PDB file of C-alpha atoms and ligand atoms in Angstrom:
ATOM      1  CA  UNK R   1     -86.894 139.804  79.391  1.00  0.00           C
ATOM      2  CA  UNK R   2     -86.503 136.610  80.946  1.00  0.00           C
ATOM      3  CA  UNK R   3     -87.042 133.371  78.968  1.00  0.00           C
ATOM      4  CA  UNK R   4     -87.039 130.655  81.295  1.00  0.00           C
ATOM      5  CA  UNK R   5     -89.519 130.362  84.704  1.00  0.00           C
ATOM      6  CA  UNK R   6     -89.664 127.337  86.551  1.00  0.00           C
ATOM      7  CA  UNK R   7     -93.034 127.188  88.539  1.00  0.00           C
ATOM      8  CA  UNK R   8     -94.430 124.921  90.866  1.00  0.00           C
ATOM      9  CA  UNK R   9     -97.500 122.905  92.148  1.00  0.00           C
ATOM     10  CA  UNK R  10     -97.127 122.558  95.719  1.00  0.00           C
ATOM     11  CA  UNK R  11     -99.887 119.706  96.242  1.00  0.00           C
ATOM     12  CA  UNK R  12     -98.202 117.148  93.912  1.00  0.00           C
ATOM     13  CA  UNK R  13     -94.318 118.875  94.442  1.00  0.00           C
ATOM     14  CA  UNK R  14     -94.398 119.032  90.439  1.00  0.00           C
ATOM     15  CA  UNK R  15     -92.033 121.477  88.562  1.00  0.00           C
ATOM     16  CA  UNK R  16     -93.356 123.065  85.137  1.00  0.00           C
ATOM     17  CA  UNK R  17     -91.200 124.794  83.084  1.00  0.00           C
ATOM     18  CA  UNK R  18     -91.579 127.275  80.435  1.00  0.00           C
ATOM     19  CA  UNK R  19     -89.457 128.553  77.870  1.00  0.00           C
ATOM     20  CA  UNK R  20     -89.142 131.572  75.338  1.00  0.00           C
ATOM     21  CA  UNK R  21     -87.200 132.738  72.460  1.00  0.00           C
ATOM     22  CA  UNK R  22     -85.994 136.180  73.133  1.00  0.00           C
ATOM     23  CA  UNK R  23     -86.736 137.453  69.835  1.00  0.00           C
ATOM     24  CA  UNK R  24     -90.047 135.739  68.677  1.00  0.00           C
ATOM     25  CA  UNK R  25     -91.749 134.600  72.246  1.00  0.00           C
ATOM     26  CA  UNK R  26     -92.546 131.045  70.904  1.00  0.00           C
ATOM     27  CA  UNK R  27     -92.842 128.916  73.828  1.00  0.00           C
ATOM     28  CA  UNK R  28     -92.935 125.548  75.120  1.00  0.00           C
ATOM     29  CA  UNK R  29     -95.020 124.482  78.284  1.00  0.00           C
ATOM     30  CA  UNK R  30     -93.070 121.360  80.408  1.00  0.00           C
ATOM     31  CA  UNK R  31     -95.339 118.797  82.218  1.00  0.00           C
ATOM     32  CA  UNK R  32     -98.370 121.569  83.166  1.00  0.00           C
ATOM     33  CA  UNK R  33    -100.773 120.260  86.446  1.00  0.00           C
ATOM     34  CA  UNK R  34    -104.515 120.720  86.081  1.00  0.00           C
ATOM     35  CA  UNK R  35    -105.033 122.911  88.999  1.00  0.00           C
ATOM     36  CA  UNK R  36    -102.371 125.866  88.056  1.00  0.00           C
ATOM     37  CA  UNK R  37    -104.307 126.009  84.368  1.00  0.00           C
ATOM     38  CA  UNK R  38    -104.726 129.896  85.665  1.00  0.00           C
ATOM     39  CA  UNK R  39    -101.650 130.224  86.634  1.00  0.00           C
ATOM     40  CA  UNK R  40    -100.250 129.096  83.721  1.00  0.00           C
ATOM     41  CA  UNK R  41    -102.267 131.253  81.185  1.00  0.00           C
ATOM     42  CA  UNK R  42    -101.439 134.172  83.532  1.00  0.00           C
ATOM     43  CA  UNK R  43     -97.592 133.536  83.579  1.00  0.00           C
ATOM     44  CA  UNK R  44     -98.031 132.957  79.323  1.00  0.00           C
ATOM     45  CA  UNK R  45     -99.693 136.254  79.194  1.00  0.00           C
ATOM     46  CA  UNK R  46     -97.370 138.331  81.365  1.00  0.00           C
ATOM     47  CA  UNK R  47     -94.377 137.286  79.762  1.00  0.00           C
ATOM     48  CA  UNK R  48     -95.810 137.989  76.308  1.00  0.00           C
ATOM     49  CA  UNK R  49     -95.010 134.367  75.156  1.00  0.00           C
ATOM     50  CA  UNK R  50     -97.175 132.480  72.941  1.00  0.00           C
ATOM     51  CA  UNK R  51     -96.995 128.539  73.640  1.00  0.00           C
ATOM     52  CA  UNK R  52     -96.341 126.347  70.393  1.00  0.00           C
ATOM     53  CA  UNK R  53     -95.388 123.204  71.845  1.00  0.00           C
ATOM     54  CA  UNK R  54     -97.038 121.611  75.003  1.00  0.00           C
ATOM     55  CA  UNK R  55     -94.977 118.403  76.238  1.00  0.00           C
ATOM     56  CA  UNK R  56     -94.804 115.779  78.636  1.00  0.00           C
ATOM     57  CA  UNK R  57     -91.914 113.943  80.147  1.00  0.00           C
ATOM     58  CA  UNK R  58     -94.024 110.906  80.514  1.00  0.00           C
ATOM     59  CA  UNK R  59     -97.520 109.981  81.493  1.00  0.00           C
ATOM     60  CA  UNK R  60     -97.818 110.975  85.242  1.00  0.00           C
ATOM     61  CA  UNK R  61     -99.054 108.785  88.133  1.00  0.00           C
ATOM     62  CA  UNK R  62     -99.717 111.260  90.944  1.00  0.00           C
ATOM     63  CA  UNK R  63    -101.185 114.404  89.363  1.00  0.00           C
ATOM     64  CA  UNK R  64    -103.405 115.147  86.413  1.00  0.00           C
ATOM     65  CA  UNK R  65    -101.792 117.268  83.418  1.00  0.00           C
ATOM     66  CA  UNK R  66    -103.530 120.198  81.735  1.00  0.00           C
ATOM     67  CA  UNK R  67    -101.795 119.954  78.467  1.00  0.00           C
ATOM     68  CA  UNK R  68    -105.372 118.594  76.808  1.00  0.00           C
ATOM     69  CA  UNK R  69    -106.678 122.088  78.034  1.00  0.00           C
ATOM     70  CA  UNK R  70    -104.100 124.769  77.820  1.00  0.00           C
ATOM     71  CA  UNK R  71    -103.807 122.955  74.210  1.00  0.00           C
ATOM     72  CA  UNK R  72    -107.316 123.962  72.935  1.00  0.00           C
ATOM     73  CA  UNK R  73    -107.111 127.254  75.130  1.00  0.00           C
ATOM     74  CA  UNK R  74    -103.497 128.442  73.172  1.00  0.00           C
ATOM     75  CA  UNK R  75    -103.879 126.543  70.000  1.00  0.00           C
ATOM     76  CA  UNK R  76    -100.415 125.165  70.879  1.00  0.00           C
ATOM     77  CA  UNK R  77     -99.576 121.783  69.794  1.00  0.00           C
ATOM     78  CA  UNK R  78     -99.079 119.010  72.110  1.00  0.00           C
ATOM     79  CA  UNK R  79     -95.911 116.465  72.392  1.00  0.00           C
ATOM     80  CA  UNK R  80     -95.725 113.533  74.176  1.00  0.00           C
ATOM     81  CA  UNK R  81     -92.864 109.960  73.815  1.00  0.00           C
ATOM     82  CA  UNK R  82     -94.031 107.351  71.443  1.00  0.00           C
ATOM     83  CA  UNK R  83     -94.002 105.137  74.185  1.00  0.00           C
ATOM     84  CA  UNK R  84     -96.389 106.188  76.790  1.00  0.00           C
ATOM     85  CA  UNK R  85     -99.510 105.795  74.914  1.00  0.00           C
ATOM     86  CA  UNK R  86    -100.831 109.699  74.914  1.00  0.00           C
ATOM     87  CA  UNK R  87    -102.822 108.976  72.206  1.00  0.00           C
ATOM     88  CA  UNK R  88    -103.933 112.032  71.368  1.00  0.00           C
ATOM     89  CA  UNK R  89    -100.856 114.011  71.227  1.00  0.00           C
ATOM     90  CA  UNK R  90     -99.710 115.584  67.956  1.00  0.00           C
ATOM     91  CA  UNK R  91     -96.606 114.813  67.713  1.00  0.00           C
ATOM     92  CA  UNK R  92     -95.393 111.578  69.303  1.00  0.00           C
ATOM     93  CA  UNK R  93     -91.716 111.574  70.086  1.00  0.00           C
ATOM     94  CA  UNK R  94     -88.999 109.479  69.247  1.00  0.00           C
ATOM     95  CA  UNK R  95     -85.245 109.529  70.704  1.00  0.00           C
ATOM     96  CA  UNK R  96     -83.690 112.837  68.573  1.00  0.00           C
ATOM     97  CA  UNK R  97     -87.003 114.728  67.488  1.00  0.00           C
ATOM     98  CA  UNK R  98     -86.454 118.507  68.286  1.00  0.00           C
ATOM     99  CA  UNK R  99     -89.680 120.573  69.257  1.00  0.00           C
ATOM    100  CA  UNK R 100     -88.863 124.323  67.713  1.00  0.00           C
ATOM    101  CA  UNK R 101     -90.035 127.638  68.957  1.00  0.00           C
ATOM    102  CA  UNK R 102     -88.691 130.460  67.484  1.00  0.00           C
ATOM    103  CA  UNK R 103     -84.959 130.378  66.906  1.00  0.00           C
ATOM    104  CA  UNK R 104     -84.712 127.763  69.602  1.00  0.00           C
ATOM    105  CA  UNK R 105     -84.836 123.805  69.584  1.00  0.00           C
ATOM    106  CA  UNK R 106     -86.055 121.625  72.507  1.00  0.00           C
ATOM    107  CA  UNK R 107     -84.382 117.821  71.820  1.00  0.00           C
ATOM    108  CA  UNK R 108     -85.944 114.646  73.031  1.00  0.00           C
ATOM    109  CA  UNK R 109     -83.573 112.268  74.532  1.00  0.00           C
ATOM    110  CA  UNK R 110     -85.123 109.153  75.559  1.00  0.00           C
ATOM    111  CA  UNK R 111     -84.415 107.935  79.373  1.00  0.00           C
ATOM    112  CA  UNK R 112     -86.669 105.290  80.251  1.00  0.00           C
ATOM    113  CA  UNK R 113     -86.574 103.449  83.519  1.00  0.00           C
ATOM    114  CA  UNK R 114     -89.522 104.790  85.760  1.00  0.00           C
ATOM    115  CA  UNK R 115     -91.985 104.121  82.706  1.00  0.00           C
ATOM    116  CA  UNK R 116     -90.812 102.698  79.262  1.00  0.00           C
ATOM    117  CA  UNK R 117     -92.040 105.965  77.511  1.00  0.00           C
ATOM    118  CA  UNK R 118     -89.735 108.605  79.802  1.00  0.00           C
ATOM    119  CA  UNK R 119     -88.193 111.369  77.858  1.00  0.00           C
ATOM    120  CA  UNK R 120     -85.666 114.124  79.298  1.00  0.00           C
ATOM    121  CA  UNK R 121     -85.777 117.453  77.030  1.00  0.00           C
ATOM    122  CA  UNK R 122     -82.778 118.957  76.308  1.00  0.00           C
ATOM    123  CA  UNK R 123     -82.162 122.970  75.640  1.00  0.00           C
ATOM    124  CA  UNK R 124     -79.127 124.740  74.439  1.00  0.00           C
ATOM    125  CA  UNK R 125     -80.128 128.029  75.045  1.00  0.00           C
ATOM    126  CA  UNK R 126     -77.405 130.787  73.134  1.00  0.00           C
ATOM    127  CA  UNK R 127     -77.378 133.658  75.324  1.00  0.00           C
ATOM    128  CA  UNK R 128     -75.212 136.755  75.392  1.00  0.00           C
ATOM    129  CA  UNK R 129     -73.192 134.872  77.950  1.00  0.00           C
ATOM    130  CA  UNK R 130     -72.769 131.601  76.083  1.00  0.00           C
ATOM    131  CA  UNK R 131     -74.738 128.559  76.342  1.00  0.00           C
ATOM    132  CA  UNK R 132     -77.053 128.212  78.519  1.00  0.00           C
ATOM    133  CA  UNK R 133     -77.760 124.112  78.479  1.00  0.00           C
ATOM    134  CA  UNK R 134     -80.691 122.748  80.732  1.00  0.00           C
ATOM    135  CA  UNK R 135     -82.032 119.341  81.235  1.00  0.00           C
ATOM    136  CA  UNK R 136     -85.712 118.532  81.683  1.00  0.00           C
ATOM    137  CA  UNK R 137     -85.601 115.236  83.242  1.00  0.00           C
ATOM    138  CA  UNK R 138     -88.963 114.076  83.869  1.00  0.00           C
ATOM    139  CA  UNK R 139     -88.833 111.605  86.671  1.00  0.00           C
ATOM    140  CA  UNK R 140     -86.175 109.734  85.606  1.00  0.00           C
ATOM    141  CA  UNK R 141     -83.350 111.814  87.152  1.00  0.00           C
ATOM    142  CA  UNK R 142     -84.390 113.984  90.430  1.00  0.00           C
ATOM    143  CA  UNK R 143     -81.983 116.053  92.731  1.00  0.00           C
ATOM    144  CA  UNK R 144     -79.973 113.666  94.960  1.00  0.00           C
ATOM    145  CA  UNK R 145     -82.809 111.096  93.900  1.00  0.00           C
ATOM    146  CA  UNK R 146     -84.636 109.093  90.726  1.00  0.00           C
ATOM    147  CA  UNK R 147     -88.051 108.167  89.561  1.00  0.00           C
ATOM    148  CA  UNK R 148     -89.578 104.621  91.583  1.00  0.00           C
ATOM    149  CA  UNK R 149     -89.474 102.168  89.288  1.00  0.00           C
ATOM    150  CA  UNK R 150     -91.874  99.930  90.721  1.00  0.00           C
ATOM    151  CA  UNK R 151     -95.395 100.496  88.405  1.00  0.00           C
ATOM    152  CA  UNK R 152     -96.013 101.353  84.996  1.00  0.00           C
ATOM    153  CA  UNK R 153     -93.512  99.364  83.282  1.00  0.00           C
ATOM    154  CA  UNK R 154     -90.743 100.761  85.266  1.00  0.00           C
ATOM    155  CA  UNK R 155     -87.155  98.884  85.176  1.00  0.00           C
ATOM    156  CA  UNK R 156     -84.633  99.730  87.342  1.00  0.00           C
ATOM    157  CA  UNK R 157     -81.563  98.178  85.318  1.00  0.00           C
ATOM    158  CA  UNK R 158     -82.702 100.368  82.667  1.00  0.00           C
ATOM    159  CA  UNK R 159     -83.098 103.693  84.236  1.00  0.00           C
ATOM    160  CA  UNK R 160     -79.405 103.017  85.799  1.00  0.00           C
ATOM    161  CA  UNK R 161     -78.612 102.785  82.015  1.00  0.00           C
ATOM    162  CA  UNK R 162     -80.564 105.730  81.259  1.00  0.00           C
ATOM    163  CA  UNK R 163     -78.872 107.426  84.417  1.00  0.00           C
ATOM    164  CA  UNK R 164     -75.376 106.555  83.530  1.00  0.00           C
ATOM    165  CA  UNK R 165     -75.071 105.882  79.962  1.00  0.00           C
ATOM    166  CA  UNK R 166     -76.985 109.154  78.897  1.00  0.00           C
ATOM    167  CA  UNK R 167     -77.960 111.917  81.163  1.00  0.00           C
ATOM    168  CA  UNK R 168     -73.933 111.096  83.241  1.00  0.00           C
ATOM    169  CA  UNK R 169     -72.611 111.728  79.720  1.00  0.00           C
ATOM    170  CA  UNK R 170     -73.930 115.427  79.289  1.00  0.00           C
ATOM    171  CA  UNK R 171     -71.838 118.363  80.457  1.00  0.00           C
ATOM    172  CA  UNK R 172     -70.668 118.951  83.858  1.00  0.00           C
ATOM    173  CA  UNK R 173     -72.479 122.244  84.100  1.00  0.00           C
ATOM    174  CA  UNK R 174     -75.887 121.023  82.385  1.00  0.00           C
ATOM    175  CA  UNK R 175     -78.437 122.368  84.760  1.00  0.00           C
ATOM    176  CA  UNK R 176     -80.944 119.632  85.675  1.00  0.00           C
ATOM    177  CA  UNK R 177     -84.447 120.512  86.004  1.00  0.00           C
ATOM    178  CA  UNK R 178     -86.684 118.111  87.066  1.00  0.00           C
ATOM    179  CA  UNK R 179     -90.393 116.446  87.133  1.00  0.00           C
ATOM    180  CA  UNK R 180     -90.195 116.889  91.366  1.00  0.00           C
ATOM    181  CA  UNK R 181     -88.827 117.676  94.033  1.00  0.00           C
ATOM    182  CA  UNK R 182     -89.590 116.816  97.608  1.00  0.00           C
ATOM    183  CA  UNK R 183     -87.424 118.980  99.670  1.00  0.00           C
ATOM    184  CA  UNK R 184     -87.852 122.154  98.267  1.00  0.00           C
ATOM    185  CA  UNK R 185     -84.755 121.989  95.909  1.00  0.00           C
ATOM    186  CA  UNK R 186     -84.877 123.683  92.378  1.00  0.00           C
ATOM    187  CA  UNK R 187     -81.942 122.938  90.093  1.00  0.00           C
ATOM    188  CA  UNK R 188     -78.869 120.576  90.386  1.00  0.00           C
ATOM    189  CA  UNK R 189     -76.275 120.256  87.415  1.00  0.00           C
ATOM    190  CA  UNK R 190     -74.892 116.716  86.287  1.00  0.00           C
ATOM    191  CA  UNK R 191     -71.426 116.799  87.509  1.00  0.00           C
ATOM    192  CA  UNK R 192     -72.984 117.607  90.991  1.00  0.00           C
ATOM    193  CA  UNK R 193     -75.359 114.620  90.478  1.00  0.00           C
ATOM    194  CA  UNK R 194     -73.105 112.351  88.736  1.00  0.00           C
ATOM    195  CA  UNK R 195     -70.504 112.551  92.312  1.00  0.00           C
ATOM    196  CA  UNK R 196     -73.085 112.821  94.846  1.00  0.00           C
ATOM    197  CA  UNK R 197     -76.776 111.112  93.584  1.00  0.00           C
ATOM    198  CA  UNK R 198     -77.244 109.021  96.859  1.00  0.00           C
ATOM    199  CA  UNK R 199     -78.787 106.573  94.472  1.00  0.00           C
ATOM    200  CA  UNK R 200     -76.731 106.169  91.862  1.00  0.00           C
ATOM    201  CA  UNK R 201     -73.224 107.810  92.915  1.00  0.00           C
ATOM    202  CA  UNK R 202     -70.685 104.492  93.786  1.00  0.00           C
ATOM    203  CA  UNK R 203     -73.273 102.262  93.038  1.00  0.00           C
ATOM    204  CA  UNK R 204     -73.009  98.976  90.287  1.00  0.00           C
ATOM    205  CA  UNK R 205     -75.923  98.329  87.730  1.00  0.00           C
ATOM    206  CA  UNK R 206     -76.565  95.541  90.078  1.00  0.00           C
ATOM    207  CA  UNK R 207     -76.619  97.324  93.920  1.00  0.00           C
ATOM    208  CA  UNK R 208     -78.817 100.123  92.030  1.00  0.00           C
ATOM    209  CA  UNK R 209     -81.113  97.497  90.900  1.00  0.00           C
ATOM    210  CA  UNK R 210     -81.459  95.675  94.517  1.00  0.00           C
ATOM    211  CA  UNK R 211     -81.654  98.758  96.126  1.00  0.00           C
ATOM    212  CA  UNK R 212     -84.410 100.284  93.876  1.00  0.00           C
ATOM    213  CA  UNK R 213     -86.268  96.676  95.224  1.00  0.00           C
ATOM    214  CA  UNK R 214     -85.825  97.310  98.555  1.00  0.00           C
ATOM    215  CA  UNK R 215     -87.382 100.881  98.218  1.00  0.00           C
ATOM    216  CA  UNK R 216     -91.025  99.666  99.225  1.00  0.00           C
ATOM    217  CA  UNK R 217     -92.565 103.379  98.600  1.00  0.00           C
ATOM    218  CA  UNK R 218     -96.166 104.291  98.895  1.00  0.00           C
ATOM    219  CA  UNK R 219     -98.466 103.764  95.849  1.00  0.00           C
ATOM    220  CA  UNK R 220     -99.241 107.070  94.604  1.00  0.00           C
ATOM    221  CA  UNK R 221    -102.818 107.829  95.915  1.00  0.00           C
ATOM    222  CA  UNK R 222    -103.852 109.099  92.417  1.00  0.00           C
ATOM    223  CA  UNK R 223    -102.589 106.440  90.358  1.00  0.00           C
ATOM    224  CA  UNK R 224    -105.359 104.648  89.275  1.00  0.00           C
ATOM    225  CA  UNK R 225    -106.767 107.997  88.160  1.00  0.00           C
ATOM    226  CA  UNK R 226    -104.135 109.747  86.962  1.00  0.00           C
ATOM    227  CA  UNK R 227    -102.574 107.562  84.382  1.00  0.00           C
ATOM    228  CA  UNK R 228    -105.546 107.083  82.314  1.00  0.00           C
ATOM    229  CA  UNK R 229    -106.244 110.270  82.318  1.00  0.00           C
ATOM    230  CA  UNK R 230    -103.033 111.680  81.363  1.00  0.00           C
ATOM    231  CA  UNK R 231    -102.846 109.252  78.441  1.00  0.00           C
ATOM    232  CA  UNK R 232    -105.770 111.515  77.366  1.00  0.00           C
ATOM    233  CA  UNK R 233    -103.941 114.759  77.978  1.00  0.00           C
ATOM    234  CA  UNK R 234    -106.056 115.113  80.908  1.00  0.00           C
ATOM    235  CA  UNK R 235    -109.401 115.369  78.454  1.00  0.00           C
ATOM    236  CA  UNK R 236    -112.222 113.448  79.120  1.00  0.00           C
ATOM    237  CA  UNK R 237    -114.978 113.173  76.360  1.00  0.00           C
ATOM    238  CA  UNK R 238    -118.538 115.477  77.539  1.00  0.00           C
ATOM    239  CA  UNK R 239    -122.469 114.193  77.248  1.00  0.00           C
ATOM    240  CA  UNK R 240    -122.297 116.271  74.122  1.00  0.00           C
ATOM    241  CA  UNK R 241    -119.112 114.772  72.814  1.00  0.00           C
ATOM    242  CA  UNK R 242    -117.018 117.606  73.263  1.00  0.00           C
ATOM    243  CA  UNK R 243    -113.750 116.908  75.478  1.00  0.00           C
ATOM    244  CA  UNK R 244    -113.475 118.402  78.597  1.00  0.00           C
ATOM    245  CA  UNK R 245    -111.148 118.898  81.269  1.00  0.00           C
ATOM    246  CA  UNK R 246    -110.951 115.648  83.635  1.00  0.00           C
ATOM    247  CA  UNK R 247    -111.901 117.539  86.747  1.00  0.00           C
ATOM    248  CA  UNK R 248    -115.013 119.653  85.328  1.00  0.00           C
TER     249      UNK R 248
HETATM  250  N1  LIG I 301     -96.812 110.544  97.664  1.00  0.00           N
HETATM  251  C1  LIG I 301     -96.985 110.749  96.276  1.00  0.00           C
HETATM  252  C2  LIG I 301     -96.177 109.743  95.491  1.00  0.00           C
HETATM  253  C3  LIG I 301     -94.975 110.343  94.927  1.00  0.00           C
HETATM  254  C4  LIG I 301     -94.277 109.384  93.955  1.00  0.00           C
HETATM  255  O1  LIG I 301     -94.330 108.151  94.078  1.00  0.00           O
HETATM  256  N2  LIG I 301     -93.616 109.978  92.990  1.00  0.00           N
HETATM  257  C5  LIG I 301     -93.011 109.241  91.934  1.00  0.00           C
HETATM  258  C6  LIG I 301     -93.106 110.038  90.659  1.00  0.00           C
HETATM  259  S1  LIG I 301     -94.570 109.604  89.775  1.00  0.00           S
HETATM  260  C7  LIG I 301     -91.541 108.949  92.162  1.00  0.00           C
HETATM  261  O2  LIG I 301     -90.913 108.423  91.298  1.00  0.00           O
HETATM  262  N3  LIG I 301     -90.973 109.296  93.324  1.00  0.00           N
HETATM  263  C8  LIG I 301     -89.568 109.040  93.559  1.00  0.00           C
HETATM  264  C9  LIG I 301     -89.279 108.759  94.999  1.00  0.00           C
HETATM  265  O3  LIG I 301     -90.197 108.889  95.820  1.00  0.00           O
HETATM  266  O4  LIG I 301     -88.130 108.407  95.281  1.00  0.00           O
HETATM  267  C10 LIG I 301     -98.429 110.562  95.837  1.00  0.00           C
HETATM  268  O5  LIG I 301     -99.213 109.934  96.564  1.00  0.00           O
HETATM  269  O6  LIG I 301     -98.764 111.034  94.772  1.00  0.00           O
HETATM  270 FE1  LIG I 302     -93.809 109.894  87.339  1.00  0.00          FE
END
């Protein structure tokens, strides 16, 4: 039985991941998007998993989450980092924390940079093979690419350190899973993106911070909608003071 499925939300280009312990089928739910709710109960179901732990990389500026929803839908608990201001996440994360499900532990590393808050989620997965080690990186580290660093107290001096000092430093053949993808890539590792990242690779703290400047990228059209809504794990409070989902 499998215990790992990346899935997609072709709208926003956002990756959620979920993951299984063989034996027990405790889950944990990566960055979910509002409109695949279905999907995402139907994938839970037909893998037999049962979601714990609900998290978010960060609070998201082009898409709404449904982590608020699937949350109250599962009774999974949710996880956000301390610094993003998800209020009303259970657990708020700190650099180290593990999530558990099962057997398994999912470790917060902090990597801010495209918002203060940014966590990657590390998982050592044993397998009959060996380890199996996977990096959810959020936005901060994308195939061949990063997160903008332009809004919501993004700093690009800091994600290089992030970049460099933290996520360059795990294993060559960590598998790198992250927030987005434009171009209809899946999964790099970190040696590949530590040689070849065309933003980082050969570049100085400073020529990665002046070239992060020059970048002069769309605002995200959902911005001003999505952020305070995620920091509410995409609930919004009903006439009768029940929360609902944002979009209902
Ligand atoms: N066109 C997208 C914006 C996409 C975007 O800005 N994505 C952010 C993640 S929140 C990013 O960091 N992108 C990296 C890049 O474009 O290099 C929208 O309108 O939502
Ligand atoms: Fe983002």
């Amino acid at each position: 039985m499998q215990t790992f499925h990346q899935l997609f939300d072709d709208v926003s280009s956002t990756f959620t991941y979920l993951l299984i312990d063989a034996a027990t089928r405790e889950a944990v739910l990566i960055d979910p998007v509002d409109r695949q709710c279905e999907r995402d109960l139907a994938v839970v179901k037909e893998t037999g998993a049962r979601l714990v732990w609900i998290a978010e990389t960060h609070a998201h500026a082009d898409h709404i989450t449904s982590a608020g929803h699937l949350a109250a839908l599962t009774g999974a608990s949710t996880a956000a980092p301390s610094g993003c201001d998800i209020k009303p996440a259970r657990k708020q994360l700190i650099d180290g924390d593990t999530l558990t499900f099962g057997s398994q532990q999912l470790r917060a590393m902090h990597t801010p940079g495209h918002t203060a808050g940014s966590m990657s989620y590390l998982w050592e997965e044993s397998t009959a093979g060996g380890i199996a080690r996977r990096i959810f990186t959020g936005d901060a580290l994308l195939i061949d690419g990063c997160g903008r660093t332009d809004f919501q107290s993004g700093d690009a001096g800091t994600l290089f350190d992030s970049l460099t000092q933290k996520l360059f430093r795990l294993p060559d053949d960590t598998q790198v899973y992250p927030a987005h993808d434009y171009k209809g890539r899946t999964v790099s590792t970190i040696g590949a993106e530590r040689a070849t990242n065309s933003r980082v690779a050969g570049r100085s703290r400073e020529e990665f911070i002046a070239m992060m400047r020059s970048l002069n990228l769309p605002r995200p059209k959902l911005i001003d909608i999505a952020v305070p809504a995620n920091q509410q794990l995409g609930l919004v409070s009903g006439r009768d003071g029940a929360t609902v989902p944002h979009g209902a």
